Amino acid sequence: MSSKYEKQEELQSKQDDASLASSADVCSYLMSSPLLHPPAYLSPSLALRISQQAPLLLQGSSSSFTLPFLSSGESPERWTAYEHLLLSCLRIGDDKSARLCLEKLGDRFGATNERVMGLKGMYQEAVADDNAALERILKEYEAILVEDPTNMPIAKRRIAVLRSMSQIEAAISALVKLLDMSPTDAEAWSELSDLYLSQGLYRQAIFSLEEVLLITPNAWNIHARMGELIFISSNASASADDVDVEKSLIDSMRWFCRSIELCDDYLRGYYGLKLIYFQTSNRLLLSQKYKNTSASDISGPDGTAQPSLTTIQRLNQQATAKLSEIVRKSSTGDKAWDGYAQAEVIAARELLGRDEQFAER
Amino acid sequence: MAQAVAQTIHRDPALFYWILFPITVVMILTGILRHYATVLMQSTPKKLDAKAIREQRCLLRGINLRTNASVLSPQSFQARKAYFISSYHSGKFLKEPENKGKPPPNPMTDPAGMEAMMGMMKGNMAMMIPQTLIMSWINAFFSGFIIMKLPFPLTIRFKSMLQSGVATQDLDVRWVSSLSWYFLNLFGLQSVFTFILGDDNAANQMAQQMAQVNPAAAANLFQPGQDPDKVFQSEAENLEVLEHEWILEGVEDRLLEDLA
């Protein structure tokens, strides 16, 4: 899909040809590979590629006692790589290699290490083939949690299992309990927000996302997500007061603006801006107070300054320009522009097409 | 006045093989030994129980709210502020709400404080015992030897540093005594240890002394002996006086200016 990954893949296949027999080679291979990135960010083809090499990588023996000047020794990267390899293998379905990774991690850190316990749980979930097996795993998790309620990885695995068995209410209450103990966990808050959204509880979802923002105040993706949430909630409450909807649309636009302010090239931010314009332009043009006023700012119902129509239009122009640039450059395979997910680029192209129809009308 | 005649002292080469070399080797070996002894003696940090984690992280959440308040809309901020202030005042987040208002436990009898102190003791012991042993060993066997001559001249101020154990007034500063060689090794072998043991070795006594100043600061938000309730009260006060400003206010104009 993207040229950068293809390059990496080419490189890897070249490295495959060279023998990876000695463990030093394996070590240096581990250091340089994309294995150090969390596997969720890898494209499917690259994840496949990585996990296919798993048997080769896992052959290398690991000695536990070394002097640093005699060998490269043990480095944190090595274990990070094993962890990510495990996740990639599970994603592809190579359970045998995943088992090997897990054994290596277990040998090094001990089976009672919380993180290893979490990974082991993930492996068991992956090889479980029916609901009864999942139930059994759930029981195991609960037994562990009774013994040690502070075991975060297991607590989170339990929530994930509950969610995958579509016991959403149980998952939410477990998450709330977890967050009562550890309210500075951004991951848990965003998961909670997602769960609430799936239940249509918009206010709660927005509250949870605000907590995420308090922990990571510069995360542009969370800002854009907040914009999306508010947008969705305003759409869902179609019967509500027009003024309310208008206000939340403006709020949502501001969140998108902030996310672009934090990250210049964030596709979702621009996409949101453009989407908001479609929604607002009809509404605001009809709205009474925009008819009479010109460029000057208008006071909203709660006293905060509302952006003028011209501001919204100019933002739309900027978003259109940027989106078409992104679509153009990433479809021609420009090196510097290949970081966008394909689905997002396609959606942006579709939105731009809608814009043209809109203009024709 | 004619140039001062350079002092010459005839040294037995055996001095090199039997004093200079052994001291250096022993110093390096003790360093390595100390590194592995420290690694062995390290106790794994004690796990906090759920209540303690909750206490710390709830405080952290309040601090987060104070530092990052600008991401919230005024309504959300006011609601959170009211919630935190009232629960901080009521001691809702405390590990033991019934102990609110009581004086903090004596750090000497507090088991958590004892543990931290034991850790510090162990580190100190690993440093002190070998150092004392080696120094008395050198004093007993090698004191009073001049073992080498530095190839460069030095000022008189270095005399006490380089010639400890040799009380000779007229001796040139370039001559180094055995006891001083020990001190030079003690402070100068850091890079050798880094080479042998890697970057974060425990043989490096400078790093260890720095770490001892505050070993548990990163792991534990509350110092042993500190009353969590007082910390919560002061955080509540901080929140009360906080002036809130929403960063999304006027963001669209800022952005347009930025992009233009």
XYZ file of C-alpha atoms in Angstrom:
621
model
C 0.000 0.000 0.000
C 2.474 2.637 1.007
C 5.882 2.862 -0.535
C 7.666 3.190 2.790
C 6.409 -0.147 3.976
C 7.204 -1.746 0.662
C 10.745 -0.523 1.018
C 10.936 -2.022 4.455
C 9.572 -5.270 3.182
C 12.132 -5.400 0.390
C 14.834 -4.762 2.918
C 13.530 -7.519 5.090
C 13.434 -10.058 2.317
C 17.040 -9.201 1.573
C 17.859 -9.788 5.193
C 16.048 -13.096 5.024
C 18.367 -14.282 2.309
C 21.336 -13.620 4.451
C 21.459 -16.263 7.120
C 20.001 -15.352 10.458
C 21.545 -18.367 12.097
C 23.706 -16.865 14.806
C 22.031 -15.184 17.716
C 24.032 -11.995 17.263
C 22.491 -11.621 13.824
C 19.069 -12.152 15.275
C 19.757 -9.515 17.885
C 20.799 -6.885 15.401
C 17.870 -7.855 13.230
C 15.508 -7.327 16.119
C 16.966 -3.902 16.795
C 16.488 -2.572 13.289
C 13.139 -4.049 12.390
C 9.696 -2.489 12.609
C 9.083 -4.945 15.433
C 9.764 -2.195 17.908
C 6.574 -0.418 16.897
C 3.377 -1.608 18.513
C 1.820 -4.023 16.047
C -1.511 -2.209 15.994
C 0.120 0.479 13.859
C 1.519 -1.898 11.265
C -0.243 -2.550 8.011
C -1.720 -6.036 7.687
C 0.776 -7.074 5.030
C 3.732 -5.987 7.141
C 2.348 -7.747 10.202
C 2.030 -10.905 8.130
C 5.588 -10.531 6.923
C 6.897 -10.142 10.463
C 5.056 -13.072 11.882
C 6.229 -15.283 9.041
C 9.753 -14.726 10.233
C 8.863 -15.614 13.780
C 10.197 -19.196 13.705
C 13.521 -17.932 12.389
C 13.779 -15.207 15.013
C 12.835 -17.527 17.807
C 15.560 -20.031 17.007
C 18.270 -17.778 18.343
C 19.376 -18.953 21.732
C 19.480 -16.511 24.593
C 22.068 -16.834 27.288
C 21.169 -15.102 30.475
C 24.628 -14.215 31.809
C 26.818 -12.039 29.630
C 29.342 -9.295 30.021
C 28.445 -6.223 28.011
C 31.805 -5.905 26.282
C 31.743 -9.501 25.103
C 28.315 -9.382 23.465
C 25.524 -6.957 22.906
C 23.939 -8.478 25.994
C 20.329 -8.112 26.902
C 18.553 -4.951 26.015
C 15.027 -3.811 26.718
C 14.410 -3.654 22.971
C 14.857 -7.386 22.677
C 11.970 -8.066 25.017
C 9.815 -5.337 23.510
C 10.389 -6.996 20.170
C 9.346 -10.390 21.528
C 6.203 -8.888 22.983
C 5.271 -7.252 19.697
C 6.138 -10.387 17.791
C 3.751 -12.269 20.040
C 0.979 -9.794 19.287
C 1.651 -9.930 15.542
C 1.609 -13.723 15.582
C -1.707 -13.730 17.409
C -3.066 -11.280 14.879
C -2.052 -13.524 11.998
C -3.086 -16.705 13.770
C 0.357 -18.296 14.135
C -0.346 -19.721 17.569
C 2.735 -21.916 17.653
C 5.178 -19.024 17.340
C 3.101 -17.008 19.766
C 3.471 -19.824 22.286
C 7.267 -19.738 21.772
C 7.408 -15.977 22.329
C 5.334 -16.355 25.435
C 7.623 -19.059 26.774
C 10.667 -16.877 26.203
C 9.087 -13.958 27.995
C 7.920 -16.243 30.770
C 11.413 -17.715 31.180
C 12.926 -14.305 31.499
C 10.428 -12.500 33.706
C 8.740 -15.350 35.522
C 5.204 -16.575 35.123
C 3.974 -14.338 37.937
C 5.005 -11.122 36.211
C 1.844 -9.095 35.658
C 2.588 -8.224 32.087
C 3.474 -11.795 31.198
C 0.245 -12.907 32.868
C -1.675 -10.445 30.709
C 0.032 -11.686 27.535
C -0.595 -15.281 28.515
C -4.259 -14.446 29.008
C -4.332 -12.873 25.562
C -2.820 -16.033 24.077
C -5.376 -18.214 25.825
C -8.187 -16.014 24.577
C -6.831 -16.308 21.046
C -6.743 -20.099 21.091
C -10.090 -20.453 22.853
C -12.547 -21.764 20.296
C -15.939 -21.378 21.912
C -17.778 -19.338 24.484
C -17.371 -22.007 27.145
C -13.599 -21.688 26.901
C -13.872 -17.926 27.220
C -16.052 -18.356 30.280
C -13.383 -20.562 31.795
C -10.718 -17.940 31.107
C -12.967 -15.324 32.656
C -13.236 -17.428 35.805
C -9.457 -17.708 35.906
C -9.087 -13.950 35.631
C -11.560 -13.424 38.427
C -9.661 -15.852 40.645
C -6.438 -13.929 40.002
C -8.146 -10.623 40.699
C -9.561 -11.830 44.002
C -6.040 -12.690 45.072
C -4.494 -9.448 43.830
C -6.930 -6.674 42.922
C -4.089 -4.416 41.728
C -3.158 -6.615 38.775
C -3.926 -4.107 36.016
C -3.117 -6.193 32.916
C -5.394 -9.003 34.076
C -8.145 -6.569 35.060
C -7.980 -5.068 31.575
C -7.960 -8.477 29.908
C -11.073 -9.342 31.869
C -12.797 -6.228 30.617
C -11.755 -7.021 27.051
C -13.166 -10.542 27.338
C -16.413 -9.198 28.759
C -16.659 -6.822 25.850
C -15.949 -9.496 23.275
C -18.676 -11.631 24.831
C -20.884 -8.538 24.426
C -21.599 -8.186 28.122
C -21.243 -4.453 27.766
C -22.824 -3.486 31.085
C -20.529 -5.811 33.016
C -17.544 -4.433 31.103
C -18.561 -0.859 31.906
C -19.031 -1.525 35.597
C -15.689 -3.373 35.757
C -14.004 -0.437 34.015
C -15.596 2.051 36.384
C -14.302 0.007 39.299
C -10.836 -0.097 37.790
C -10.893 3.654 37.203
C -12.005 4.323 40.744
C -8.772 2.703 41.877
C -6.575 4.124 39.152
C -8.096 7.305 37.715
C -4.950 8.343 35.830
C -5.152 5.595 33.232
C -5.756 7.221 29.833
C -6.175 3.887 28.084
C -8.940 2.804 30.424
C -10.751 6.140 30.185
C -10.780 6.069 26.388
C -12.012 2.477 26.403
C -14.782 3.540 28.753
C -15.654 6.403 26.447
C -15.891 3.981 23.551
C -18.108 1.619 25.540
C -20.428 4.431 26.556
C -20.632 5.581 22.955
C -21.607 2.086 21.863
C -24.500 2.312 24.312
C -25.534 5.756 23.116
C -24.631 7.430 26.406
C -23.085 10.503 24.842
C -22.689 12.690 27.899
C -20.834 9.946 29.749
C -18.679 9.240 26.714
C -17.742 12.915 26.456
C -16.954 13.050 30.163
C -14.618 10.065 29.867
C -12.880 11.556 26.888
C -12.385 14.792 28.817
C -10.577 12.745 31.446
C -8.293 11.359 28.751
C -7.563 14.913 27.635
C -6.696 15.938 31.187
C -4.033 13.236 31.205
C -2.762 13.824 27.668
C -3.537 17.498 26.966
C -1.713 17.610 23.635
C -3.138 14.510 21.970
C -4.533 15.792 18.681
C -6.258 12.512 17.913
C -8.203 12.709 21.173
C -9.175 16.302 20.366
C -10.496 15.205 16.988
C -12.241 12.264 18.607
C -13.941 14.693 20.964
C -15.115 16.685 17.971
C -16.467 13.525 16.407
C -18.243 12.531 19.620
C -19.945 15.898 19.960
C -20.887 15.787 16.296
C -22.401 12.324 16.669
C -24.287 13.335 19.779
C -25.695 16.431 18.091
C -26.866 14.284 15.186
C -28.415 11.759 17.502
C -30.454 14.337 19.362
C -32.174 15.564 16.224
C -35.352 16.393 18.025
C -33.589 18.732 20.422
C -33.682 22.476 20.318
C -32.121 24.041 17.231
C -30.007 26.378 19.305
C -28.575 23.420 21.203
C -27.649 21.571 18.059
C -26.089 24.672 16.607
C -24.045 25.204 19.723
C -22.741 21.672 19.798
C -21.874 21.836 16.109
C -19.834 24.961 16.791
C -18.200 23.232 19.768
C -17.363 20.241 17.669
C -15.820 22.497 15.032
C -13.652 24.085 17.678
C -12.360 20.707 18.819
C -11.407 19.880 15.240
C -9.685 23.264 14.945
C -7.686 22.573 18.074
C -6.617 19.184 16.798
C -5.352 20.770 13.576
C -3.625 23.449 15.602
C -1.755 20.684 17.405
C -0.978 18.659 14.293
C -0.889 20.479 10.942
C -1.535 17.494 8.705
C -4.128 15.585 10.667
C -6.574 14.209 8.145
C -9.376 13.475 10.588
C -9.296 17.055 11.844
C -9.774 18.505 8.371
C -12.343 15.859 7.536
C -14.323 16.852 10.591
C -14.140 20.540 9.729
C -15.521 19.862 6.296
C -18.260 17.621 7.613
C -19.283 20.282 10.108
C -19.486 22.795 7.293
C -22.021 20.640 5.453
C -24.123 20.432 8.577
C -23.844 24.051 9.608
C -24.036 25.788 6.276
C -27.645 24.808 5.733
C -28.571 25.471 9.292
C -26.727 28.713 9.834
C -27.838 30.217 6.573
C -31.396 29.771 7.677
C -30.792 30.752 11.246
C -32.249 34.110 12.129
C -29.309 35.815 13.710
C -26.892 35.031 10.879
C -29.182 36.752 8.402
C -28.853 40.169 9.894
C -25.239 40.284 10.936
C -22.148 40.580 8.853
C -18.625 39.499 9.628
C -18.578 40.633 13.235
C -18.775 37.997 15.940
C -22.051 37.222 17.569
C -22.630 36.350 21.144
C -23.925 32.861 21.731
C -26.593 31.963 24.256
C -24.040 31.376 27.035
C -22.072 34.532 26.388
C -19.165 32.908 24.555
C -18.290 34.442 21.239
C -19.584 32.506 18.263
C -17.604 32.389 15.065
C -18.991 34.335 12.179
C -20.211 32.756 8.984
C -17.200 34.025 7.085
C -14.882 32.340 9.558
C -16.668 29.066 9.001
C -16.474 29.492 5.267
C -12.784 30.283 5.360
C -12.144 27.252 7.547
C -14.005 25.168 5.013
C -11.834 26.514 2.205
C -8.702 25.652 4.128
C -9.974 22.175 4.881
C -10.902 21.586 1.245
C -7.484 22.716 0.066
C -5.663 20.567 2.573
C -7.802 17.489 2.030
C -7.404 17.610 -1.740
C -3.662 18.019 -1.281
C -3.548 14.972 0.978
C -5.683 12.892 -1.375
C -3.665 13.926 -4.415
C -0.250 13.403 -2.913
C -0.948 10.163 -1.131
C -2.584 8.622 -4.184
C 0.449 9.459 -6.337
C 2.601 7.687 -3.778
C 4.531 10.738 -2.665
C 7.087 9.577 -0.104
C 6.408 12.248 2.464
C 2.657 11.720 2.354
C 2.282 7.992 2.705
C 1.542 7.906 6.424
C -2.208 8.105 5.972
C -4.422 5.080 6.374
C -5.953 4.085 3.073
C -9.499 4.007 4.396
C -9.186 7.565 5.649
C -7.904 8.818 2.306
C -10.771 7.104 0.480
C -13.283 8.668 2.863
C -11.722 12.076 2.315
C -11.949 11.647 -1.468
C -15.600 10.720 -1.132
C -16.260 13.780 1.005
C -14.585 16.030 -1.544
C -16.777 14.502 -4.242
C -19.823 15.329 -2.154
C -18.536 18.887 -1.972
C -18.612 19.204 -5.744
C -22.176 17.955 -5.896
C -23.047 20.405 -3.195
C -21.533 23.254 -5.160
C -23.412 22.289 -8.317
C -26.737 22.387 -6.565
C 70.066 30.525 40.039
C 70.572 27.265 38.269
C 67.627 25.119 37.452
C 66.644 22.834 40.290
C 67.991 19.381 39.791
C 65.228 16.951 39.114
C 64.765 14.597 41.982
C 65.591 11.032 41.142
C 64.629 8.137 43.312
C 65.652 4.680 42.400
C 62.674 2.453 42.710
C 62.704 -1.273 42.826
C 60.680 -2.521 39.813
C 59.098 -4.980 42.207
C 57.190 -1.993 43.612
C 55.294 -1.871 40.376
C 54.507 -5.570 40.274
C 53.659 -5.973 43.914
C 51.970 -2.700 44.846
C 50.787 -0.560 41.976
C 49.414 -3.406 39.943
C 47.720 -5.323 42.812
C 45.990 -2.206 44.119
C 44.547 -1.435 40.707
C 43.374 -4.991 40.131
C 41.843 -5.248 43.579
C 39.998 -1.975 43.101
C 38.517 -3.102 39.799
C 37.541 -6.477 41.194
C 35.837 -4.967 44.237
C 33.945 -2.639 41.948
C 32.629 -5.569 39.909
C 31.872 -7.543 43.037
C 30.003 -4.606 44.502
C 27.947 -4.269 41.353
C 26.787 -7.867 41.492
C 26.314 -7.788 45.258
C 24.062 -4.737 44.912
C 22.096 -6.398 42.138
C 21.626 -9.477 44.322
C 20.637 -7.523 47.397
C 18.160 -5.315 45.617
C 14.737 -5.991 46.984
C 11.893 -5.729 44.523
C 9.838 -2.648 45.255
C 6.919 -3.564 47.446
C 3.569 -3.599 45.726
C 1.094 -1.047 46.927
C -2.348 -2.233 47.832
C -5.410 -0.997 46.013
C -6.265 1.686 48.571
C -2.797 3.191 48.479
C -2.786 3.243 44.688
C -6.184 4.929 44.746
C -4.989 7.545 47.217
C -1.967 8.449 45.142
C -3.646 8.430 41.764
C -6.603 10.479 42.975
C -4.150 13.130 44.079
C -2.437 12.853 40.716
C -5.780 13.275 38.990
C -6.345 16.494 40.891
C -2.901 17.720 39.925
C -3.622 16.808 36.308
C -6.837 18.793 36.453
C -4.959 21.795 37.827
C -2.182 21.712 35.226
C -4.285 20.837 32.194
C -7.492 22.639 33.089
C -7.406 24.614 29.861
C -8.622 21.685 27.756
C -11.974 21.679 29.539
C -14.986 23.795 28.831
C -15.948 26.106 31.707
C -18.931 23.957 32.716
C -16.943 20.721 32.837
C -14.160 22.403 34.718
C -16.439 23.904 37.343
C -18.160 20.569 37.921
C -14.857 18.750 38.357
C -13.419 21.462 40.532
C -16.381 21.336 42.894
C -16.193 17.546 43.043
C -12.475 17.449 43.805
C -12.546 20.206 46.386
C -15.409 18.650 48.306
C -13.962 15.159 48.215
C -10.472 16.350 49.107
C -11.904 18.181 52.085
C -13.997 15.227 53.202
C -11.073 12.836 52.870
C -12.952 10.579 50.501
C -9.804 9.411 48.722
C -7.780 8.682 51.837
C -6.387 5.214 52.379
C -7.810 5.187 55.892
C -10.594 7.776 56.102
C -11.035 7.097 59.825
C -7.459 8.227 60.490
C -8.171 11.694 59.103
C -6.928 14.377 61.431
C -4.734 12.066 63.493
C -1.021 12.791 63.586
C 1.044 10.829 61.059
C 2.720 7.655 62.297
C 6.271 7.856 63.526
C 8.581 7.075 60.596
C 10.733 4.960 62.904
C 7.875 2.582 63.676
C 6.144 2.810 60.327
C 6.953 -0.439 58.484
C 6.936 1.253 55.090
C 9.462 3.801 56.289
C 11.599 1.067 57.828
C 11.745 -0.748 54.527
C 13.008 2.314 52.691
C 15.615 2.820 55.373
C 16.723 -0.792 55.187
C 17.228 -0.396 51.454
C 19.373 2.639 52.034
C 21.345 0.827 54.723
C 22.048 -2.053 52.398
C 23.345 0.275 49.720
C 25.523 2.064 52.221
C 26.868 -1.174 53.621
C 27.792 -2.484 50.204
C 29.801 0.686 49.788
C 31.320 1.042 53.241
C 32.472 -2.458 54.133
C 34.695 -3.176 51.142
C 36.079 0.360 51.213
C 37.049 0.054 54.888
C 38.577 -3.366 54.374
C 40.662 -2.339 51.395
C 41.837 0.837 52.995
C 42.992 -0.953 56.127
C 44.623 -3.589 53.956
C 46.565 -0.980 52.066
C 47.457 0.855 55.231
C 48.746 -2.335 56.826
C 50.830 -3.612 53.948
C 51.702 -0.834 51.560
C 51.817 2.396 53.499
C 54.751 4.670 53.019
C 55.793 3.516 49.567
C 56.485 5.855 46.707
C 55.311 3.866 43.774
C 55.289 6.059 40.690
C 56.154 9.394 39.187
C 53.703 11.388 37.166
C 55.062 12.433 33.757
C 53.927 16.059 34.172
C 54.631 18.746 36.764
C 52.003 19.802 39.297
C 51.599 22.637 41.750
C 52.244 22.261 45.437
C 48.558 22.048 46.253
C 48.365 18.507 44.947
C 50.877 17.359 47.527
C 48.288 16.346 50.087
C 46.324 14.536 47.436
C 49.161 12.599 45.882
C 51.386 11.941 48.853
C 49.146 10.965 51.705
C 50.936 8.645 54.067
C 54.364 9.976 53.130
C 55.315 12.870 55.340
C 58.279 14.284 53.449
C 58.353 18.016 52.971
C 60.847 18.339 50.154
C 59.585 15.569 47.942
C 58.536 16.692 44.460
C 54.748 16.715 43.977
C 55.047 14.348 41.032
C 55.760 11.376 43.220
C 52.686 9.359 44.135
C 52.348 7.314 47.298
C 50.537 3.993 47.514
C 47.696 5.290 49.656
C 47.105 8.115 47.194
C 47.094 5.661 44.330
C 44.243 3.931 46.125
C 42.273 7.175 46.333
C 42.941 7.997 42.714
C 41.618 4.587 41.773
C 38.583 4.955 43.984
C 37.466 8.063 42.181
C 38.940 7.499 38.742
C 37.760 4.031 37.753
C 34.249 5.106 36.744
C 34.843 4.871 33.027
C 36.459 1.458 33.436
C 33.357 0.213 35.207
C 31.143 1.689 32.543
C 33.180 -0.210 29.982
C 32.997 -3.501 31.834
C 29.561 -3.425 33.389
C 27.517 -1.202 31.131
C 25.982 2.155 31.761
C 23.875 1.812 34.859
C 26.233 -0.181 37.024
C 26.110 -0.119 40.783
C 29.889 0.045 41.140
C 29.835 3.704 40.372
C 29.777 5.247 43.758
C 29.016 8.768 42.608
C 25.784 7.674 41.001
C 24.930 5.712 44.070
C 25.385 8.677 46.341
C 23.165 10.752 44.110
C 20.477 8.080 44.117
C 20.536 7.842 47.874
C 19.407 11.408 48.269
C 15.902 10.437 47.289
C 15.490 6.790 46.388
C 11.751 6.435 46.629
C 10.686 9.769 45.193
C 9.617 8.411 41.824
C 7.758 5.406 43.190
C 5.937 7.066 46.003
C 4.148 10.372 45.782
C 3.958 10.694 49.538
C 7.137 10.730 51.588
C 7.047 8.314 54.497
C 5.779 10.146 57.518
C 3.896 12.726 55.487
C 0.215 13.079 56.195
C -1.737 12.445 52.960
C -4.660 14.450 54.308
C -2.486 17.598 54.482
C -1.400 17.052 50.878
C -5.012 16.698 49.791
C -6.017 19.863 51.670
C -3.296 21.918 50.049
C -4.211 20.531 46.619
C -7.817 21.532 47.256
C -6.622 25.044 48.043
C -4.599 25.115 44.837
C -7.675 24.148 42.874
C -9.791 26.754 44.591
C -7.607 29.650 43.503
C -7.106 28.354 39.980
C -8.146 30.709 37.232
C -9.692 28.839 34.344
C -9.331 29.672 30.695
C -10.633 27.520 27.866
C -8.096 26.910 25.157
C -10.825 26.364 22.585
C -11.902 29.990 23.012
C -11.163 31.676 19.693
C -9.297 28.691 18.326
C -10.805 29.120 14.870
C -9.334 32.597 14.458
C -5.982 31.407 15.757
C -6.033 28.557 13.302
C -6.948 30.741 10.339
C -4.151 33.120 11.225
C -1.818 30.157 11.479
C -2.776 28.648 8.160
C -2.890 31.895 6.228
